[in-house]
XYZ file of N, CA and C in Angstrom:
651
model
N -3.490 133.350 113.840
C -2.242 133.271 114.563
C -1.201 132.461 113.805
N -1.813 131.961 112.611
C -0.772 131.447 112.061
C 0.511 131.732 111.286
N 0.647 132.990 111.075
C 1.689 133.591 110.401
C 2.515 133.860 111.250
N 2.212 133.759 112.771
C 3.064 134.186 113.132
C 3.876 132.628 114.336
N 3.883 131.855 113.508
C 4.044 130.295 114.386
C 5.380 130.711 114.717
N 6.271 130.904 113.498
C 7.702 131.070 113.227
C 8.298 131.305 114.453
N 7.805 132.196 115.186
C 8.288 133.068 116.553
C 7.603 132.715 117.435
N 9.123 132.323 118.581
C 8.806 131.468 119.704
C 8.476 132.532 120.546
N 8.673 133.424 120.717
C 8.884 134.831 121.671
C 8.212 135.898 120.962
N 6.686 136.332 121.298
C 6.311 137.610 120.444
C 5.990 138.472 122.117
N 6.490 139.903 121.572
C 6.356 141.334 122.279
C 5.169 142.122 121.935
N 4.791 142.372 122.491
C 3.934 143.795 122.161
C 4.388 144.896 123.113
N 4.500 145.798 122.069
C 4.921 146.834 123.098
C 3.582 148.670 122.453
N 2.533 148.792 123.524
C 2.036 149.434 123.378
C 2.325 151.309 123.531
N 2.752 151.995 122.808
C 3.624 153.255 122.814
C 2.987 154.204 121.686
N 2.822 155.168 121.723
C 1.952 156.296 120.777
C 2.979 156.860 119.938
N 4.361 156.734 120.440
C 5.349 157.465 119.798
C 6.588 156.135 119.542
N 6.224 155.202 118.694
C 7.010 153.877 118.445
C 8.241 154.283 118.073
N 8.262 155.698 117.477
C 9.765 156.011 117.116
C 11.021 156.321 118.394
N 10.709 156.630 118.923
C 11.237 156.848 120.278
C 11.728 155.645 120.828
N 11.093 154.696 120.913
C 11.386 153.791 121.567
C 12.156 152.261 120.543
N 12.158 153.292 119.198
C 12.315 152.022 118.036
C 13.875 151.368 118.904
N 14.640 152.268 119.386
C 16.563 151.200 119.531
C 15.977 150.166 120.720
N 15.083 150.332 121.780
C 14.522 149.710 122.237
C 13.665 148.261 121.779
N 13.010 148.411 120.652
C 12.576 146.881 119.692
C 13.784 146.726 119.147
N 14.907 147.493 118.793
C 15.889 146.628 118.166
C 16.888 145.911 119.100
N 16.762 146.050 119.997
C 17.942 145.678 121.268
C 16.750 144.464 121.342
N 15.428 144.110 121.727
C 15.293 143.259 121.739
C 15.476 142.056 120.748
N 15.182 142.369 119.625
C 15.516 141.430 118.598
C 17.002 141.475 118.624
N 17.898 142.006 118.780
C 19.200 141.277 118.585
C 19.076 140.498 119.890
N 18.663 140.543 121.193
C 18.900 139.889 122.245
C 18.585 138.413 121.684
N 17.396 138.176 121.248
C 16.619 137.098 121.129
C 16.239 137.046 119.806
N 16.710 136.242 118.745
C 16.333 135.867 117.257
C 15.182 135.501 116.834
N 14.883 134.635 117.607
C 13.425 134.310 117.773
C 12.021 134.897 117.823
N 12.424 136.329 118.458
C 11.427 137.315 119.004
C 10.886 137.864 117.919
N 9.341 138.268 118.053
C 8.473 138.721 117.074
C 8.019 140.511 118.010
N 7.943 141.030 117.307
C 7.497 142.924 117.865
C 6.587 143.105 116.830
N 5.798 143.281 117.785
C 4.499 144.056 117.528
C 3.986 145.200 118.298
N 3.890 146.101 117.730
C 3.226 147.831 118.033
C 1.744 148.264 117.872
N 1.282 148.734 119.013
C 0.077 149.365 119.645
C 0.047 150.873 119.725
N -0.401 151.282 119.225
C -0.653 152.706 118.876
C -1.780 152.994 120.592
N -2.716 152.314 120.558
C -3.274 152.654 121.656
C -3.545 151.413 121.962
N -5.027 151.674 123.750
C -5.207 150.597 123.910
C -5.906 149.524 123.478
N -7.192 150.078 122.748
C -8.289 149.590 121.989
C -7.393 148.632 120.733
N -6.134 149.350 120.197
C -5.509 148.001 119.067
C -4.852 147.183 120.194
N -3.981 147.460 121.464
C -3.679 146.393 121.973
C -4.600 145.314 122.069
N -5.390 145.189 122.745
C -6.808 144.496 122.647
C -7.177 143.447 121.865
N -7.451 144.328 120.687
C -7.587 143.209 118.983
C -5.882 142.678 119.266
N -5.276 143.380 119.217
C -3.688 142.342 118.685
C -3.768 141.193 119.766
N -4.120 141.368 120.886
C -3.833 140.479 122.106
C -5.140 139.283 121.859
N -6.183 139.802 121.117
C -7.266 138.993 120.651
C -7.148 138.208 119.602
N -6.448 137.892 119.433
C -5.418 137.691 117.542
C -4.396 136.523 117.806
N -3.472 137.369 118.840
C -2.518 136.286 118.924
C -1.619 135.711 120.029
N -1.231 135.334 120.531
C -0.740 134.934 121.805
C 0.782 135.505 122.537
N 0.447 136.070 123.439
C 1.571 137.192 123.544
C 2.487 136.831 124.843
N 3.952 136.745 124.993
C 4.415 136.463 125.976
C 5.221 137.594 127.208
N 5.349 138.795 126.359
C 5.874 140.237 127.648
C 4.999 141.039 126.641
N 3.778 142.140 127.458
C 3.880 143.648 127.182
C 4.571 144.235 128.169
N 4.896 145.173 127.038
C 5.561 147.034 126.901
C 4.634 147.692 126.605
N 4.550 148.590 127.970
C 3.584 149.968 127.750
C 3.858 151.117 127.926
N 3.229 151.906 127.672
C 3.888 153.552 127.977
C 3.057 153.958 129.145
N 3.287 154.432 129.779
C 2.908 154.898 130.933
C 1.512 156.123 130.703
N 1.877 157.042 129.531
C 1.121 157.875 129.223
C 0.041 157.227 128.014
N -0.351 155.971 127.699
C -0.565 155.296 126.999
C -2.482 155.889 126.559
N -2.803 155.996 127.689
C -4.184 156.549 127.828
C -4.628 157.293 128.847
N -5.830 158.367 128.202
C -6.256 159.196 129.095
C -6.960 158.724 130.792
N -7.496 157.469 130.667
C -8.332 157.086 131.862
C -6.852 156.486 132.747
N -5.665 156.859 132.647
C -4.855 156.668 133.933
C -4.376 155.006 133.485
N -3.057 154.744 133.667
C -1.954 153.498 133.685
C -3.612 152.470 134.593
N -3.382 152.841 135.600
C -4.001 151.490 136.245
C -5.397 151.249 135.753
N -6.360 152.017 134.932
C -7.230 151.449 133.889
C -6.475 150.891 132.975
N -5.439 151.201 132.551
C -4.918 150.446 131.741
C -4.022 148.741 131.653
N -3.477 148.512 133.144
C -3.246 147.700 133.677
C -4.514 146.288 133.849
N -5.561 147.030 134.314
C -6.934 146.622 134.428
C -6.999 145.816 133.335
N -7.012 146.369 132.017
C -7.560 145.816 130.787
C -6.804 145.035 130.191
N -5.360 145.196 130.302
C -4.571 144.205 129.928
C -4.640 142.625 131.114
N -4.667 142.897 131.881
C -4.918 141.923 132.610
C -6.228 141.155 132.762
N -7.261 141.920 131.980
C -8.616 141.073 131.440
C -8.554 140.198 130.386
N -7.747 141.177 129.326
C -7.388 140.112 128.186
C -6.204 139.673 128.049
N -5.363 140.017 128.590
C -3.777 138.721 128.772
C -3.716 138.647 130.285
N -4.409 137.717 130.724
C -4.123 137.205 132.170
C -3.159 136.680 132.595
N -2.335 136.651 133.233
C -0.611 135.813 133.293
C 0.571 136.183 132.785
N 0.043 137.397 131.490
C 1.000 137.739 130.545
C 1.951 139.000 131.368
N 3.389 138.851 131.494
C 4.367 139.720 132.360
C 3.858 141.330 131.628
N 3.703 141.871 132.266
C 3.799 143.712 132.265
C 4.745 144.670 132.442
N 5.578 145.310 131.791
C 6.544 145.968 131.805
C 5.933 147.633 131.170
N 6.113 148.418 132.407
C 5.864 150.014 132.507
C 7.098 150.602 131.615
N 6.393 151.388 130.487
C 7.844 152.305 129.738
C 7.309 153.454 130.472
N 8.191 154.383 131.081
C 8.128 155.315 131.723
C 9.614 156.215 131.765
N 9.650 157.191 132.114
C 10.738 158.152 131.558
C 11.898 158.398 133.221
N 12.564 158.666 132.766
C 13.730 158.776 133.623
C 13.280 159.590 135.137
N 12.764 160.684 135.116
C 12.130 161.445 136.110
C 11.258 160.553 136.709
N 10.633 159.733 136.672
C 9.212 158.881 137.133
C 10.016 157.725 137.607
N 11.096 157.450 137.634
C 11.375 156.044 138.592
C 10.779 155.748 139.926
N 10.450 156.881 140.917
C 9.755 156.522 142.119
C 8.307 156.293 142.018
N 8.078 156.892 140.668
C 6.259 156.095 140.835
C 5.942 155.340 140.198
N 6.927 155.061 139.310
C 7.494 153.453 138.541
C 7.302 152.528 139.406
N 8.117 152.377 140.524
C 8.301 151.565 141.690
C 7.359 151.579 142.495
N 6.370 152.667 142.628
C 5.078 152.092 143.365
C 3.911 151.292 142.368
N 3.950 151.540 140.824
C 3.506 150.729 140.580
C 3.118 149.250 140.045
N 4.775 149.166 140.906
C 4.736 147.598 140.860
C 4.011 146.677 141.451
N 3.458 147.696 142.791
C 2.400 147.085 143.359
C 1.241 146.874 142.929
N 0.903 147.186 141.579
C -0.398 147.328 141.256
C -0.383 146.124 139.677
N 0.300 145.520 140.104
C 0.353 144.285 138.772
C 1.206 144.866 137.578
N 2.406 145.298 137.336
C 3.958 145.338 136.806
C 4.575 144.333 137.018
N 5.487 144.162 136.161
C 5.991 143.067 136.959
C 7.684 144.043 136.983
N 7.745 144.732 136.059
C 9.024 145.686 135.878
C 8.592 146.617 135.644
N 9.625 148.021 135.027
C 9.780 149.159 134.641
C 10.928 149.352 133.623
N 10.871 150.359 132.585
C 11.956 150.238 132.019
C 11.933 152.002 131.859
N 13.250 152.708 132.381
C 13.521 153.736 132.064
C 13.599 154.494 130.489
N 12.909 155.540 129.890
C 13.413 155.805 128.644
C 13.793 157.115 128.700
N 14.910 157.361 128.152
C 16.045 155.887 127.511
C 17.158 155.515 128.010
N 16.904 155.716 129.146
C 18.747 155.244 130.650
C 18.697 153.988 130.037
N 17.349 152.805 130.265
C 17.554 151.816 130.589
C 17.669 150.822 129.251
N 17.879 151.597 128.313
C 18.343 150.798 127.294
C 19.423 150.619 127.179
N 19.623 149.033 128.011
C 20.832 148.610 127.911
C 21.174 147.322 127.657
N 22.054 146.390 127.948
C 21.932 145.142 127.081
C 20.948 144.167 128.689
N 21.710 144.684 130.251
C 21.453 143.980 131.169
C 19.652 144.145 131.595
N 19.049 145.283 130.921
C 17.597 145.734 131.190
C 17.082 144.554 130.483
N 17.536 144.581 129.194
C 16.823 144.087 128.109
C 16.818 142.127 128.065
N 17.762 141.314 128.700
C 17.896 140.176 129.053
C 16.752 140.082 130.744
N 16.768 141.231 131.390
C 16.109 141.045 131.878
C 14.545 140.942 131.942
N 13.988 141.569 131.232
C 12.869 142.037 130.840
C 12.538 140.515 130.098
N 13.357 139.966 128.877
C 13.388 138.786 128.101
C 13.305 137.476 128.923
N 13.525 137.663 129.919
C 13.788 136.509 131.299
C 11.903 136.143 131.393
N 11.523 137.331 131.857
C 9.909 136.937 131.706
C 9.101 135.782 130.773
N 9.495 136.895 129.797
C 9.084 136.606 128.655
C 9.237 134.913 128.447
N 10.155 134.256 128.523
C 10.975 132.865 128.519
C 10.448 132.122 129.759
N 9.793 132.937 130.483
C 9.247 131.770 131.541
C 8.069 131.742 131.676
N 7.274 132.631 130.744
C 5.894 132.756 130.090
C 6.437 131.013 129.121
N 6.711 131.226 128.383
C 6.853 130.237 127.138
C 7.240 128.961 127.686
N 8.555 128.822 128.779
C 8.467 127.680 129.390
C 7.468 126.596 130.282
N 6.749 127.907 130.513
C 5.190 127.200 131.557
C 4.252 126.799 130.501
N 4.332 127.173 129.422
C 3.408 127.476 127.837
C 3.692 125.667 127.471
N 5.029 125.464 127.348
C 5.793 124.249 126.822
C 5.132 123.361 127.678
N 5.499 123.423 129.311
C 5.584 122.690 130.462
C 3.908 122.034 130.315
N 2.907 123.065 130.134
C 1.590 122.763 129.830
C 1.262 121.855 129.166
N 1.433 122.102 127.776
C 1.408 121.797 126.494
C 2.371 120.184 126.484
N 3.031 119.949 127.114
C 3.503 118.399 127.343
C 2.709 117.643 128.005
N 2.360 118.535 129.506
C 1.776 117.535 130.375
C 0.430 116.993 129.330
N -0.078 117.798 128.911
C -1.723 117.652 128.162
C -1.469 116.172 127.021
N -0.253 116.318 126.629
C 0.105 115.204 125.626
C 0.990 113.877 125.942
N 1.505 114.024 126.989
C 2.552 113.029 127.534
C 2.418 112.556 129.135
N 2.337 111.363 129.181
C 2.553 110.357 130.314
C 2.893 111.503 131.412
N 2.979 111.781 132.606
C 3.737 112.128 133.042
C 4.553 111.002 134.203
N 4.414 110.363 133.944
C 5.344 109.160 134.880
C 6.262 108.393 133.806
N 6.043 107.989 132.779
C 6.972 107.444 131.566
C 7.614 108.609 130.935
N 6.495 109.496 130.538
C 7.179 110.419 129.311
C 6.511 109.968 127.776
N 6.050 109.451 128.019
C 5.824 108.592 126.520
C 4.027 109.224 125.912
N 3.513 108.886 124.981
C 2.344 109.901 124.673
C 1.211 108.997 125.691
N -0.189 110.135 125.774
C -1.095 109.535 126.757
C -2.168 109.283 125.476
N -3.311 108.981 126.426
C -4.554 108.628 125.147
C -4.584 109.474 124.047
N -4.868 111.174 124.149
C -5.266 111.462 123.848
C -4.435 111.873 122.066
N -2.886 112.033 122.513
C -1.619 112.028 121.659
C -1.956 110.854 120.757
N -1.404 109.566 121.768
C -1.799 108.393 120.721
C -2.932 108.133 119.626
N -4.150 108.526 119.844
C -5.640 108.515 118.959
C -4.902 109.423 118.083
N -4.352 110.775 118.147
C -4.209 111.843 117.141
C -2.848 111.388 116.067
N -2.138 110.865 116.789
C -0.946 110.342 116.140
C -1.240 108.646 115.100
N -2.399 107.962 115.775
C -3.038 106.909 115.193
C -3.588 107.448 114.310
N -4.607 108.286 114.501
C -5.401 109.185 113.139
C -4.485 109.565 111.906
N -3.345 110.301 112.428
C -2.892 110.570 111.089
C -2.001 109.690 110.105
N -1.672 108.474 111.025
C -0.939 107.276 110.306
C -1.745 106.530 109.399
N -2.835 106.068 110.103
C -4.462 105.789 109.284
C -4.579 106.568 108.327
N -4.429 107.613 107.837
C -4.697 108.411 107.119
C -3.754 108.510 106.115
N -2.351 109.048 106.530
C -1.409 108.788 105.831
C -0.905 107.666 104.915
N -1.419 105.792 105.022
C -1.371 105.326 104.875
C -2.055 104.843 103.783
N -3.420 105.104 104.092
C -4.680 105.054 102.849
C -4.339 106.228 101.512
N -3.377 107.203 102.284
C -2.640 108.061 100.703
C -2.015 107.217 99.897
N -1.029 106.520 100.885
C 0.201 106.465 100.334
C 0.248 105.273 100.143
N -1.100 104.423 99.978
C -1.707 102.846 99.581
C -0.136 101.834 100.582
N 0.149 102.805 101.723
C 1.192 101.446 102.696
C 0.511 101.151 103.996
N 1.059 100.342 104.666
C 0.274 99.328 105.792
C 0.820 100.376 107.053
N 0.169 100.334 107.894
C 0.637 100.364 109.211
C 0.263 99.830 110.135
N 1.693 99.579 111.280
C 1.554 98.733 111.980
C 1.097 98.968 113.813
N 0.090 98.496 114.182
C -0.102 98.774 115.916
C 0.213 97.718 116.495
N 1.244 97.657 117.367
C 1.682 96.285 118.238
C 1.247 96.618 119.739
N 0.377 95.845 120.218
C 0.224 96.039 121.616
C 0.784 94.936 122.271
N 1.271 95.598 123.527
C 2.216 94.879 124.659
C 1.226 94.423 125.738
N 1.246 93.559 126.625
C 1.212 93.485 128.029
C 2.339 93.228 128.414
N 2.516 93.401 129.697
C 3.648 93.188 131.124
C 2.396 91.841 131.589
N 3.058 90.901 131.613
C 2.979 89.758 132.496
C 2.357 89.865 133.935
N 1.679 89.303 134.164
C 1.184 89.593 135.931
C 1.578 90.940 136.721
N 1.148 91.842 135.719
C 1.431 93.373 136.623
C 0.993 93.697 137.823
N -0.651 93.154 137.295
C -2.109 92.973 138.514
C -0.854 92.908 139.743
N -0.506 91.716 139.367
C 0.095 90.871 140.753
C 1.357 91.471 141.296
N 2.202 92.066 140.268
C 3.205 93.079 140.535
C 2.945 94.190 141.961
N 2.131 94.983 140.887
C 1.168 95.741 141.901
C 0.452 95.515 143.378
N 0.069 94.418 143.552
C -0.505 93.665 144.247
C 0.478 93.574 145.555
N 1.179 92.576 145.152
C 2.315 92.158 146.040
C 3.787 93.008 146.363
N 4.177 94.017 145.617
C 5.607 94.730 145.767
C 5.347 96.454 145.929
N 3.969 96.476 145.411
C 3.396 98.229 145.723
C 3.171 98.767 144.183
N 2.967 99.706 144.481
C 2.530 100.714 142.806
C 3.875 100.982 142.439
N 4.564 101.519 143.446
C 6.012 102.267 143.215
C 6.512 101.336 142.501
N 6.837 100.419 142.545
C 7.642 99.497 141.876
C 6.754 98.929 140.567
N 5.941 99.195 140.559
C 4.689 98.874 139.191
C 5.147 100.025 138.410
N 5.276 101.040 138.930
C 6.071 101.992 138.577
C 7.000 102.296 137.653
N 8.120 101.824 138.550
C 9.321 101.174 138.153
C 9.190 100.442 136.865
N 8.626 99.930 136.459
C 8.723 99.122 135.830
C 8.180 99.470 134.678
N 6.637 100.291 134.540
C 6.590 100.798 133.146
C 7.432 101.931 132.593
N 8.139 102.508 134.116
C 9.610 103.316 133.193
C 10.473 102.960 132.540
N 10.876 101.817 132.982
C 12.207 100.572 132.366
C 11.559 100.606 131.272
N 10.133 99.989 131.217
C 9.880 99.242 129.627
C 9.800 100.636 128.485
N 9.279 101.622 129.254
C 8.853 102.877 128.371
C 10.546 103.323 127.829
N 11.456 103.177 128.937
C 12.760 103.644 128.453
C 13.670 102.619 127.290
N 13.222 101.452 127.339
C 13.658 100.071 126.606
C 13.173 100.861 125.027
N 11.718 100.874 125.102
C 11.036 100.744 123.554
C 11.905 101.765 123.236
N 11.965 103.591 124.046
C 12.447 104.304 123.121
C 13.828 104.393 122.677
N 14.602 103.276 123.127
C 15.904 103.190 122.344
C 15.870 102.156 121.396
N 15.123 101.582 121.524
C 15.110 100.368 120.300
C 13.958 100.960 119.118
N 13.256 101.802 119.254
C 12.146 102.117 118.109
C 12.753 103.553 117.316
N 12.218 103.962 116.232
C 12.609 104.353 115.468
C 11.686 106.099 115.626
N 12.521 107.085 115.082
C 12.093 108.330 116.027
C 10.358 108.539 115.493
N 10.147 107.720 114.316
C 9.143 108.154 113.614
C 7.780 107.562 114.330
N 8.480 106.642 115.310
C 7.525 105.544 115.913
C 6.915 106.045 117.251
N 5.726 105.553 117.596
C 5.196 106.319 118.895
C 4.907 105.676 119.661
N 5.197 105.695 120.954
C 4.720 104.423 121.956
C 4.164 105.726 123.226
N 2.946 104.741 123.409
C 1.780 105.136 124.239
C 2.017 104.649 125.329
């Protein structure tokens, strides 16, 4: 998955006839710069690609495989669980487009009415709140969530590589540990909330006075 770090936003869009639908990958990439497209010939390569690398909207074709859309729905939702679903389906089929939203879609996209700029921001909307919950995750796992500042597990990894870095680069580094004064008793006597309070102040103090390179736990 590493070649493809670059891109904050990758597509797959699974379609037998990619040419057809190519102004469609290009409307997305001009929407979004960021965005990576990737093409599925069938479902068996969706699969491996989705096994490979981490995907934030599929695009499928409706006629994608013989065992019927909702086997196919099935399988994408075994191996990208959470990941938004968007039905490519043809202009005549909008009413059974719309019933199968009930069946885990999250959209539809007409081809080729709905290539338009307002489909295509929409469809991208998903996609962006796949990645924001992705982010939202991926902080909590590393950061305080009451300060903001890194938790154990950040700090050891960020200690590790200073330790390390240091013994390269034959320079010192420095760990300063703090206490707060009678917190116990803080706590004790005025409540947590305000114990609270208080390692936010200090957490908000260090990070204007320390230097961006610096990490406080």
């Amino acid at each position: 998955m590493s070649q493809h770090d670059d891109f904050r936003l990758r597509v797959l869009i699974i379609h037998r006839n990619f040419e057809s639908i190519y102004p469609l990958s290009c409307m997305l990439s001009d929407e979004a710069h960021n965005v990576q497209i990737l093409a599925a010939e069938h479902l068996d390569e969706a699969t491996r690609k989705i096994a490979s690398a981490l995907f934030h909207l599929i695009l499928v074709d409706v006629n994608i495989d013989r065992r019927g859309i909702f086997h196919v729905i099935e399988e994408l939702e075994s191996h990208a669980p959470g990941v938004p679903t968007v039905l490519l389906t043809t202009d005549d089929q909008e009413e059974n487009a719309e019933k199968m939203l009930k069946r885990g879609f999250m959209d539809y996209i007409l081809c080729p009415s709905d290539f338009h700029p307002g489909i295509i921001k929409r469809v991208l909307r998903y996609a962006r709140q796949i990645l924001n919950n992705e982010e939202q995750i991926a902080k909590l796992s590393h950061f305080d969530q009451l300060t903001g500042v890194a938790n154990r597990y950040l700090f050891r990894d960020r200690l590790e590589h200073a330790v390390i870095r240091s013994q390269r680069e034959q320079k010192n580094v420095a760990l300063l540990l703090l206490d707060i004064n009678q917190f116990h008793t803080i706590n004790d006597h005025y409540g947590l909330e305000t114990g609270d309070q208080i390692l936010v102040q200090v957490a908000e103090r260090l990070g204007r006075n320390l230097r961006k390179q610096d990490t406080i736990a």
